PDB file of C-alpha atoms in Angstrom:
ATOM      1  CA  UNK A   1       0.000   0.000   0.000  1.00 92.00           C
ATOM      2  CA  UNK A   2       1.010   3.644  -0.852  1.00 94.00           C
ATOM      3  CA  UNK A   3       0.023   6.469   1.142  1.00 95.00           C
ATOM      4  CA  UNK A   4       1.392  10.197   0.706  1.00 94.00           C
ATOM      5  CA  UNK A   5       3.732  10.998   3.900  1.00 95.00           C
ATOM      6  CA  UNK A   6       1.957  13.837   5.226  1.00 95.00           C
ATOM      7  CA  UNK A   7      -1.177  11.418   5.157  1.00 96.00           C
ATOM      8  CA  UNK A   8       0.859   9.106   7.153  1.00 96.00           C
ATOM      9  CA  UNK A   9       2.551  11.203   9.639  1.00 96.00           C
ATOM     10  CA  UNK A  10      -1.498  12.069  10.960  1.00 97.00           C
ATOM     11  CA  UNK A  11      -1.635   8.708  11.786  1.00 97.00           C
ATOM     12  CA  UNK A  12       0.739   9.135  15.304  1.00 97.00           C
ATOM     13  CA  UNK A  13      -1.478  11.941  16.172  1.00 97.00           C
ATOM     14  CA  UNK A  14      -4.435   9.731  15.313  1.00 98.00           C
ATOM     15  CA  UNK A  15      -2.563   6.849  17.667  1.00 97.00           C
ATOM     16  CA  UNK A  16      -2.058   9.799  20.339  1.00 97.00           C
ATOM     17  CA  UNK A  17      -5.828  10.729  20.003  1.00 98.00           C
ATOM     18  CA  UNK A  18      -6.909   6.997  20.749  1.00 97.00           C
ATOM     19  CA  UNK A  19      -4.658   6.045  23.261  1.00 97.00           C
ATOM     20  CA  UNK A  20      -6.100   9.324  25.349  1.00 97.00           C
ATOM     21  CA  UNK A  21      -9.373   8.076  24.341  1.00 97.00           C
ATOM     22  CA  UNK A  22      -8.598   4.667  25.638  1.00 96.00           C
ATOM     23  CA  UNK A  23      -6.983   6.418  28.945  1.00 97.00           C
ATOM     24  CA  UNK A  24      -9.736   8.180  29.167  1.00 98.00           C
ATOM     25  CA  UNK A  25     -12.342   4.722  28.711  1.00 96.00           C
ATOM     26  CA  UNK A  26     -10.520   3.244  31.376  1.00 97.00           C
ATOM     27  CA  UNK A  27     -10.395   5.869  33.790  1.00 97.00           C
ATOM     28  CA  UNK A  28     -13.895   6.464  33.409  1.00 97.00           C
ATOM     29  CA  UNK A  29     -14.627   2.676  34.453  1.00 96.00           C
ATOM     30  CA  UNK A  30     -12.647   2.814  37.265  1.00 97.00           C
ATOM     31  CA  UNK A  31     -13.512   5.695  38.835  1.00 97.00           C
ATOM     32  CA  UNK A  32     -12.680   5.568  42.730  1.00 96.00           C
ATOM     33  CA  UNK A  33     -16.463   6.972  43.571  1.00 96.00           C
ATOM     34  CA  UNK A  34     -18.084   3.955  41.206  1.00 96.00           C
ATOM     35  CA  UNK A  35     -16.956   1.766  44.337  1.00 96.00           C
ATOM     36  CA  UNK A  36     -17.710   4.230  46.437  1.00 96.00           C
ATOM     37  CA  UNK A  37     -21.026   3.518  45.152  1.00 96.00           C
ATOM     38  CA  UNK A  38     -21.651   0.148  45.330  1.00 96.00           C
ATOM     39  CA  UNK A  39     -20.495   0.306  48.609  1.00 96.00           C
ATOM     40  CA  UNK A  40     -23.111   2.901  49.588  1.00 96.00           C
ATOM     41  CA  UNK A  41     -25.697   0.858  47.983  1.00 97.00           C
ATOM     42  CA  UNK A  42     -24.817  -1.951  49.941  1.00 97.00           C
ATOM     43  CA  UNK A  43     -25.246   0.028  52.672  1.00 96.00           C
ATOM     44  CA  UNK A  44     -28.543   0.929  51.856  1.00 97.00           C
ATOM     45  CA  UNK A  45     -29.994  -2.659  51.170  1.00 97.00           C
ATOM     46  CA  UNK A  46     -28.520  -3.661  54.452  1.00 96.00           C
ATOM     47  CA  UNK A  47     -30.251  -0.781  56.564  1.00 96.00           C
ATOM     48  CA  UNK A  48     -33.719  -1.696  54.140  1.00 97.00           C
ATOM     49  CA  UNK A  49     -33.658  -5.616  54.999  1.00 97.00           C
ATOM     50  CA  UNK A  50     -32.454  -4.290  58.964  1.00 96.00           C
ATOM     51  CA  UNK A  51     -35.479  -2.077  58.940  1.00 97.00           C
ATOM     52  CA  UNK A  52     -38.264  -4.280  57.130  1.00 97.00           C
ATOM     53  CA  UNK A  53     -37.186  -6.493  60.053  1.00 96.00           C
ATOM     54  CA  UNK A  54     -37.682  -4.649  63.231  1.00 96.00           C
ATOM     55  CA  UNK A  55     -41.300  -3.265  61.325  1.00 97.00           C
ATOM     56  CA  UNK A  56     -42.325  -6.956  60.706  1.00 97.00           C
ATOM     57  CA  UNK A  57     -41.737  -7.625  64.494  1.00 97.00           C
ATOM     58  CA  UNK A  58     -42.994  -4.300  65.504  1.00 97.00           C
ATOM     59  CA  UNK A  59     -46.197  -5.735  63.918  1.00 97.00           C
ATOM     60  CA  UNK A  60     -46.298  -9.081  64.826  1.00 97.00           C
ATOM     61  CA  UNK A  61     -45.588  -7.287  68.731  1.00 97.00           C
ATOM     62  CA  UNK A  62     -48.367  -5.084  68.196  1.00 97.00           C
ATOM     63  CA  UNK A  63     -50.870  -7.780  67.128  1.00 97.00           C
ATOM     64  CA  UNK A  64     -50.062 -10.032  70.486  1.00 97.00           C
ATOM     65  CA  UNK A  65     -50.354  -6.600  72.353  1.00 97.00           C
ATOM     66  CA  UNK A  66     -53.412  -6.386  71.001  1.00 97.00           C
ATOM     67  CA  UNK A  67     -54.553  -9.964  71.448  1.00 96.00           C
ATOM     68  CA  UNK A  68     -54.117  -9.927  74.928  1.00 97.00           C
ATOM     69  CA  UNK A  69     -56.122  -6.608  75.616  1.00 97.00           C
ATOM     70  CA  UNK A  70     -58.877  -8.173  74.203  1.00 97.00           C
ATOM     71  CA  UNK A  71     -58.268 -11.517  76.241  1.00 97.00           C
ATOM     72  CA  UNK A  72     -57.865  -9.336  78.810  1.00 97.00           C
ATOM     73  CA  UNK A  73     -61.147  -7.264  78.541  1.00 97.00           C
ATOM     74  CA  UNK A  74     -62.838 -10.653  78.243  1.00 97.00           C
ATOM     75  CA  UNK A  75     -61.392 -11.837  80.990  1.00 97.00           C
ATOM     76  CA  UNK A  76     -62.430  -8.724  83.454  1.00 96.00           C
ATOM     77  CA  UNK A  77     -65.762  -8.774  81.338  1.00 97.00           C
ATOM     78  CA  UNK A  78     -66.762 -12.282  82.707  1.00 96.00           C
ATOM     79  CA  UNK A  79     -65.161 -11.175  86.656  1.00 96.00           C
ATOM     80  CA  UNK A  80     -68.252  -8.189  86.633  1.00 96.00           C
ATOM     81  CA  UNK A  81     -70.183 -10.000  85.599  1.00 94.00           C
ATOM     82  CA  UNK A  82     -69.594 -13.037  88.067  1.00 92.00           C
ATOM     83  CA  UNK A  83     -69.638 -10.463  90.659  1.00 93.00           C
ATOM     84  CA  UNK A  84     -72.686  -8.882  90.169  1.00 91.00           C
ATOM     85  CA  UNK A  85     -74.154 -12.193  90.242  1.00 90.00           C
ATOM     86  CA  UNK A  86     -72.392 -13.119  93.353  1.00 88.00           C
ATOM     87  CA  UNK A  87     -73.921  -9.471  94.890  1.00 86.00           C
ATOM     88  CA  UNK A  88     -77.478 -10.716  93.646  1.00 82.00           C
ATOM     89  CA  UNK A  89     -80.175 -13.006  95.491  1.00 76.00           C
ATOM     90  CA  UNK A  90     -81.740 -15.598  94.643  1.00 78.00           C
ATOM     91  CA  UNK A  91     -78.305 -18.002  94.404  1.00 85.00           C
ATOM     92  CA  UNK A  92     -77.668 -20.576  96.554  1.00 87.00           C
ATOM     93  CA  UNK A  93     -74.896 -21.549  98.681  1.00 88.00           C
ATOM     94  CA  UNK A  94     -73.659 -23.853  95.671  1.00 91.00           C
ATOM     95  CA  UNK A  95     -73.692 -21.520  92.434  1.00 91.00           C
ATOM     96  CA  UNK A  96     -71.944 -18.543  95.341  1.00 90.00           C
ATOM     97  CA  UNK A  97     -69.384 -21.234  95.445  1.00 92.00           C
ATOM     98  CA  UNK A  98     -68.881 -22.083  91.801  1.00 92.00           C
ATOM     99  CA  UNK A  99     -69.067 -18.250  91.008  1.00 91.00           C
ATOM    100  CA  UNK A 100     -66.357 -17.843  93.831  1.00 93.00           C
ATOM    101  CA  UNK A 101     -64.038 -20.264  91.944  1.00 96.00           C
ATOM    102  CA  UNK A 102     -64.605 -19.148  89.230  1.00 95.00           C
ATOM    103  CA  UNK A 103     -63.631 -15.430  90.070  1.00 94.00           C
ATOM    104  CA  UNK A 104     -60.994 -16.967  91.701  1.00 95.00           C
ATOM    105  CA  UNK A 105     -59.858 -18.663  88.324  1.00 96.00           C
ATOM    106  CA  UNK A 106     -60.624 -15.492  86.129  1.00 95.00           C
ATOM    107  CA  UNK A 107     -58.197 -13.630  88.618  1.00 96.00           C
ATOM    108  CA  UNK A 108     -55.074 -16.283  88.093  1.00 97.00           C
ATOM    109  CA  UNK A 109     -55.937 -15.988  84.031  1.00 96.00           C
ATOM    110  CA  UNK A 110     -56.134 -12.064  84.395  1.00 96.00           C
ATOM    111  CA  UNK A 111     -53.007 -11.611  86.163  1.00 96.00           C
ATOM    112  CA  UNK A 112     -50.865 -14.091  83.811  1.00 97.00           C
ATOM    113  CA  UNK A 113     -52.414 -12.276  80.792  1.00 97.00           C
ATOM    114  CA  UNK A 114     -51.480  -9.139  81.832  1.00 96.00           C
ATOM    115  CA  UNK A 115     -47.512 -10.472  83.077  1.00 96.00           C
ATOM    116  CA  UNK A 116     -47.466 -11.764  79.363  1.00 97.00           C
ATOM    117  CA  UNK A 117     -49.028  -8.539  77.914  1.00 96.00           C
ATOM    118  CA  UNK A 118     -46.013  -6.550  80.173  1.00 97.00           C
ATOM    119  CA  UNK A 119     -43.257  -8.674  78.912  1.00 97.00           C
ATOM    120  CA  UNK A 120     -44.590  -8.181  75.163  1.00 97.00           C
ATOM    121  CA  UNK A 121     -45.219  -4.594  75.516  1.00 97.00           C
ATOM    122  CA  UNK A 122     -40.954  -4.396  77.442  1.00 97.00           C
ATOM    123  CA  UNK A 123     -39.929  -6.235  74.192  1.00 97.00           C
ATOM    124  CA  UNK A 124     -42.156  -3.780  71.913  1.00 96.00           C
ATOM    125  CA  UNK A 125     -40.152  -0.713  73.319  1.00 97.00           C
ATOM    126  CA  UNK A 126     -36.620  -2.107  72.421  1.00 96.00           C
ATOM    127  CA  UNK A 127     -38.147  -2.804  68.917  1.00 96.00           C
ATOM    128  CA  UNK A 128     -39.354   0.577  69.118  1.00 96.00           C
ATOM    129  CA  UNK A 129     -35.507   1.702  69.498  1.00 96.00           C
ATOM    130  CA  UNK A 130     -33.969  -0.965  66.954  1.00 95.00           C
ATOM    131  CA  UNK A 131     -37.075   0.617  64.599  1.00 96.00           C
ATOM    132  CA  UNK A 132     -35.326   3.980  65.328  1.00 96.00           C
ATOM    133  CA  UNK A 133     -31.571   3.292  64.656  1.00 96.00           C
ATOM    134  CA  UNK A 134     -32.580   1.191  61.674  1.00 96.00           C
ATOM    135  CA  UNK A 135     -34.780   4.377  60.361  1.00 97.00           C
ATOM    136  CA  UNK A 136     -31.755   6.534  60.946  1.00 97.00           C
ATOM    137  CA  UNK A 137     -29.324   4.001  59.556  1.00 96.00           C
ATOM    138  CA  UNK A 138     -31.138   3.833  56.683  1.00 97.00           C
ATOM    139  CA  UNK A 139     -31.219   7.794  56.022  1.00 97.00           C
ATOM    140  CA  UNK A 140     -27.615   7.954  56.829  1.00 96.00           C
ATOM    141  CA  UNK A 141     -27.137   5.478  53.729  1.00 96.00           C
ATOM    142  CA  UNK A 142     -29.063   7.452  51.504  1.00 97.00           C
ATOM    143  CA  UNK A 143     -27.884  10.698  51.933  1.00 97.00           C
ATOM    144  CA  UNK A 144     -24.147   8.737  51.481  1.00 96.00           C
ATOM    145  CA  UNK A 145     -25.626   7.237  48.064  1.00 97.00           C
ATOM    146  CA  UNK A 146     -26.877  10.676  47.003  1.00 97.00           C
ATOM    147  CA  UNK A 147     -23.695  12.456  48.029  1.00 97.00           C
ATOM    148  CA  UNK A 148     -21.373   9.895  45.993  1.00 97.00           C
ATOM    149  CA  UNK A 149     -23.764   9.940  43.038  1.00 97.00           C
ATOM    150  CA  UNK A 150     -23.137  13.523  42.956  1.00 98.00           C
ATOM    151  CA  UNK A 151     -19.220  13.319  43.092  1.00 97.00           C
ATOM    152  CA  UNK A 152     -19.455  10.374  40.503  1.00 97.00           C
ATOM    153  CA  UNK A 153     -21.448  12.427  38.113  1.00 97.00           C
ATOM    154  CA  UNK A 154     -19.320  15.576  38.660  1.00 97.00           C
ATOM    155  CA  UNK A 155     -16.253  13.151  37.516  1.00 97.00           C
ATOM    156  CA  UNK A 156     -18.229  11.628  34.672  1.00 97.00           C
ATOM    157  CA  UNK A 157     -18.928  15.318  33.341  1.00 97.00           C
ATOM    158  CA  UNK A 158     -15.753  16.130  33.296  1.00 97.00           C
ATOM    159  CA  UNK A 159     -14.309  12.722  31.521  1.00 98.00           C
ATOM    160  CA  UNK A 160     -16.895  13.211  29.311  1.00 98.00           C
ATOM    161  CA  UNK A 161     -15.972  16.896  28.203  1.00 98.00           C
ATOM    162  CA  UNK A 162     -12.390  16.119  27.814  1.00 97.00           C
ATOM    163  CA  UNK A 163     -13.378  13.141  25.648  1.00 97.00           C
ATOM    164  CA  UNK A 164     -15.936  15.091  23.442  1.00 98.00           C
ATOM    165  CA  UNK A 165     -12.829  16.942  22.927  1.00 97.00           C
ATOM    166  CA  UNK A 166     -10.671  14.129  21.249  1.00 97.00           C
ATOM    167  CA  UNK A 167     -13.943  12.687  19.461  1.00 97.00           C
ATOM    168  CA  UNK A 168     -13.762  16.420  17.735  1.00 97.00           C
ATOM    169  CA  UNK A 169      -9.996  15.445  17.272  1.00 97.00           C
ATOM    170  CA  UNK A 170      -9.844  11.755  15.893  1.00 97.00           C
ATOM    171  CA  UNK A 171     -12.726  13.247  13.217  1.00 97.00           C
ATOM    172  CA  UNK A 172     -10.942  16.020  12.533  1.00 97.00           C
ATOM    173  CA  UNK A 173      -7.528  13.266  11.865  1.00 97.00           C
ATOM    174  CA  UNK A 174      -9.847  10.687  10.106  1.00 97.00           C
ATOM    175  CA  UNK A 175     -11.302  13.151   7.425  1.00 97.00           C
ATOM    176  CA  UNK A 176      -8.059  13.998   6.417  1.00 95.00           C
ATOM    177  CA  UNK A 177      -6.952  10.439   5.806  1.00 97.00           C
ATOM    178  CA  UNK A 178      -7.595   8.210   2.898  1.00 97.00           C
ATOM    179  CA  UNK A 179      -9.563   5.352   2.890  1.00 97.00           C
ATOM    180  CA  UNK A 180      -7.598   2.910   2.626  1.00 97.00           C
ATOM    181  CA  UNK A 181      -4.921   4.290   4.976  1.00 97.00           C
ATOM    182  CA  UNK A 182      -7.307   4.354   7.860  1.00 97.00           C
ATOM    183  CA  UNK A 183      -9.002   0.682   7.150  1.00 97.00           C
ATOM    184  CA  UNK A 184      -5.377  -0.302   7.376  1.00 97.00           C
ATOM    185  CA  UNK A 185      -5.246   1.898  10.606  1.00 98.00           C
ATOM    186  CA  UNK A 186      -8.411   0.652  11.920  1.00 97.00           C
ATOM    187  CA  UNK A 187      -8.109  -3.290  10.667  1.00 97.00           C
ATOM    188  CA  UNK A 188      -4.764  -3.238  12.949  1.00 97.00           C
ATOM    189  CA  UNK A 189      -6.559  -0.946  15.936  1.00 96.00           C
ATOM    190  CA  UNK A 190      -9.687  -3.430  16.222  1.00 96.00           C
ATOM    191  CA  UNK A 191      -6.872  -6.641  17.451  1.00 95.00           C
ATOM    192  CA  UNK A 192      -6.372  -4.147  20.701  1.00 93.00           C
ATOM    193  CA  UNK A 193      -3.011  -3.049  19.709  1.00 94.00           C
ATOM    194  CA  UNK A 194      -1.498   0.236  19.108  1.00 97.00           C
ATOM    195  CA  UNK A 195      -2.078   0.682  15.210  1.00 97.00           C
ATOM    196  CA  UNK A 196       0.488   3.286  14.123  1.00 98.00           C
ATOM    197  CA  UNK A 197       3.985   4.455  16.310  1.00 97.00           C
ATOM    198  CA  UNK A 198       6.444   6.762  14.728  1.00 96.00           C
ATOM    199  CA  UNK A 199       9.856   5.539  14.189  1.00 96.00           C
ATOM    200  CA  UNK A 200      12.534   6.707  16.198  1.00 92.00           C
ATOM    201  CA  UNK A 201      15.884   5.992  15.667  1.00 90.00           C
ATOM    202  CA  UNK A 202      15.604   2.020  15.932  1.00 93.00           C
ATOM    203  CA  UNK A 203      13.189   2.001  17.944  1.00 95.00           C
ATOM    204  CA  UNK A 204       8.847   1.243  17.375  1.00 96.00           C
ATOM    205  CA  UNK A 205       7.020   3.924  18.869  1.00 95.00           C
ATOM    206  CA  UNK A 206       4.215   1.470  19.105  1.00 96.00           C
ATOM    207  CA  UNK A 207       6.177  -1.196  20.805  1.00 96.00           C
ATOM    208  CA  UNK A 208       9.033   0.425  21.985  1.00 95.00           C
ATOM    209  CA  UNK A 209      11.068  -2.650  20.845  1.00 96.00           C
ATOM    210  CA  UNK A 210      14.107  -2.123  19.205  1.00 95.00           C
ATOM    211  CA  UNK A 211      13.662  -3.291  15.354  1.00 95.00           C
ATOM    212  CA  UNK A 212      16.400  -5.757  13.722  1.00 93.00           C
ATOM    213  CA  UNK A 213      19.430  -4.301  11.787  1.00 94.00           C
ATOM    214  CA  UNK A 214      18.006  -5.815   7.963  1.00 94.00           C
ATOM    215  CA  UNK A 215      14.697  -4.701   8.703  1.00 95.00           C
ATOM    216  CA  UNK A 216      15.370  -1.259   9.567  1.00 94.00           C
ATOM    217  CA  UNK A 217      17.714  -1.067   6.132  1.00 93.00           C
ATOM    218  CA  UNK A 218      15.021  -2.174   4.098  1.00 94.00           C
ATOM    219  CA  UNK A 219      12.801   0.320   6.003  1.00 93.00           C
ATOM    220  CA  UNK A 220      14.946   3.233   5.091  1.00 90.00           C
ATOM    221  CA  UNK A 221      15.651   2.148   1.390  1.00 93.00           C
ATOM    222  CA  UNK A 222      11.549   1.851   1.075  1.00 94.00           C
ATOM    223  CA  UNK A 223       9.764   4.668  -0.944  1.00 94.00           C
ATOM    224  CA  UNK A 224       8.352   7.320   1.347  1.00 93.00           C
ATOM    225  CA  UNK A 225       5.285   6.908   0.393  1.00 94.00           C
ATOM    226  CA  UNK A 226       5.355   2.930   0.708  1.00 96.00           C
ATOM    227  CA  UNK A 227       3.356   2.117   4.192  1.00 97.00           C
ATOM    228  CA  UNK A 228       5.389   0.221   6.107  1.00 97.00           C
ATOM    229  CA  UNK A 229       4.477  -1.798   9.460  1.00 97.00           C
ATOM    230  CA  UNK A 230       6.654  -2.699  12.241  1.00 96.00           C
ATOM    231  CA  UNK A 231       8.127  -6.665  12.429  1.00 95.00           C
ATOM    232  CA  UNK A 232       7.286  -7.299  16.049  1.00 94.00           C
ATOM    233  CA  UNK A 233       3.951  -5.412  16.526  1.00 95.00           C
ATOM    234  CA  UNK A 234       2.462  -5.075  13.052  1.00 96.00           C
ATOM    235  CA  UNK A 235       1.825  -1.364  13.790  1.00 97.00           C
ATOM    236  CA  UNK A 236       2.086   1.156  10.599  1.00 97.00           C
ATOM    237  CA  UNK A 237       5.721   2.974  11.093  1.00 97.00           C
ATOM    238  CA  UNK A 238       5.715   6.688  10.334  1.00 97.00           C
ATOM    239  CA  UNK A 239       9.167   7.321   8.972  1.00 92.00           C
ATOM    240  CA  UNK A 240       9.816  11.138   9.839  1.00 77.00           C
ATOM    241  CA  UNK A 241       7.232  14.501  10.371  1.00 61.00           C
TER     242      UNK A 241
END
């Protein structure tokens, strides 16, 4: 392939413009704030599943609560009643003594309800203060997640100026550039290798390999505008600028 010098020399700027592109790629995926991130996230999922917790026993806790008030209410329903029966006339010495036992029963029941009821409702007020922290943990997290977001988008913006900037660039390079030059460019590019690399001396500026004595003469002794690529990389050569 033949390609006019000054065509070729564009091609280590174009290498230049790609390899900040590709600097730029990277640097953009590895962001310190992108991990930052996902650890924040984390953070919030955690808090989440730590607060739908402490609400699902807060609930179950609040049901029993409730369960026993009403066993409760039935219990000290049936005891006035029982008494006001007791207080009537008309009962004889045997139903005075079942109602007495059974007052006396309805008074055990009453009192272990209400010991159960106590220890549920104890229990209900340190879920009240896990339901707390985890509410608090849980903002904590998402102010974090909103505060990195905003530091990884601020980064992000500015990546992505700098490499609207050497899009402009590489177009600029490509439109000067003949076809066939830049599918040779571009053919060597798309294997993940540095396509072009100006010679220096006897050295690759693609590789930075030193290139063998024969090849290098028949390098120098090639027509200028002959396009040339590197033994040990494959990479165009740009002889002089």
């Amino acid at each position: 392939m033949k390609a006019d010098p000054t065509a070729q020399a564009k091609l280590v700027t174009l290498a230049e413009v790609d390899a900040e592109i590709g600097r730029l790629t990277h640097r953009r995926s590895t962001l310190p704030e992108l991990a930052q991130l996902d650890e924040a996230e984390q953070r919030v999922r955690a808090a989440r599943d730590a607060l739908v917790r402490a609400e699902t026993r807060a609930g179950d806790l609040d049901r029993d609560i409730a369960r026993l008030e009403r066993d409760i209410d039935g219990v000290r329903a049936r005891t006035e009643r029982d008494h006001t029966l007791l207080a009537g006339s008309g009962i004889s010495a045997k139903q005075a003594t079942e109602l007495q036992h059974e007052l006396d029963t309805l008074a055990r029941r009453q009192g272990v309800l209400e010991d159960e009821q106590l220890g549920i409702m104890e229990e209900r007020e340190a879920v009240g203060i896990e339901l707390d922290h985890a509410r608090g943990e849980l903002s904590e997290a998402e102010t974090a997640v909103g505060e990195v977001t905003a530091k990884r988008e601020s980064a992000e913006g500015d990546i992505d100026a700098t490499r609207a900037g050497r899009d402009r660039a590489r177009t600029e390079v490509v439109a000067a550039l003949p076809a066939d030059l830049l599918a040779d460019y571009e053919r060597i590019r798309a294997g993940g290798r540095v396509a072009a690399g100006q010679l220096s001396e006897s050295r690759c500026g693609a590789c930075r390999l030193e290139l063998d004595r024969t090849f290098l003469g028949q390098v120098r002794t090639a027509a200028a505008d002959e396009v040339v690529h590197c033994e040990e990389c494959g990479a165009i050569l740009v002889r002089g600028r």
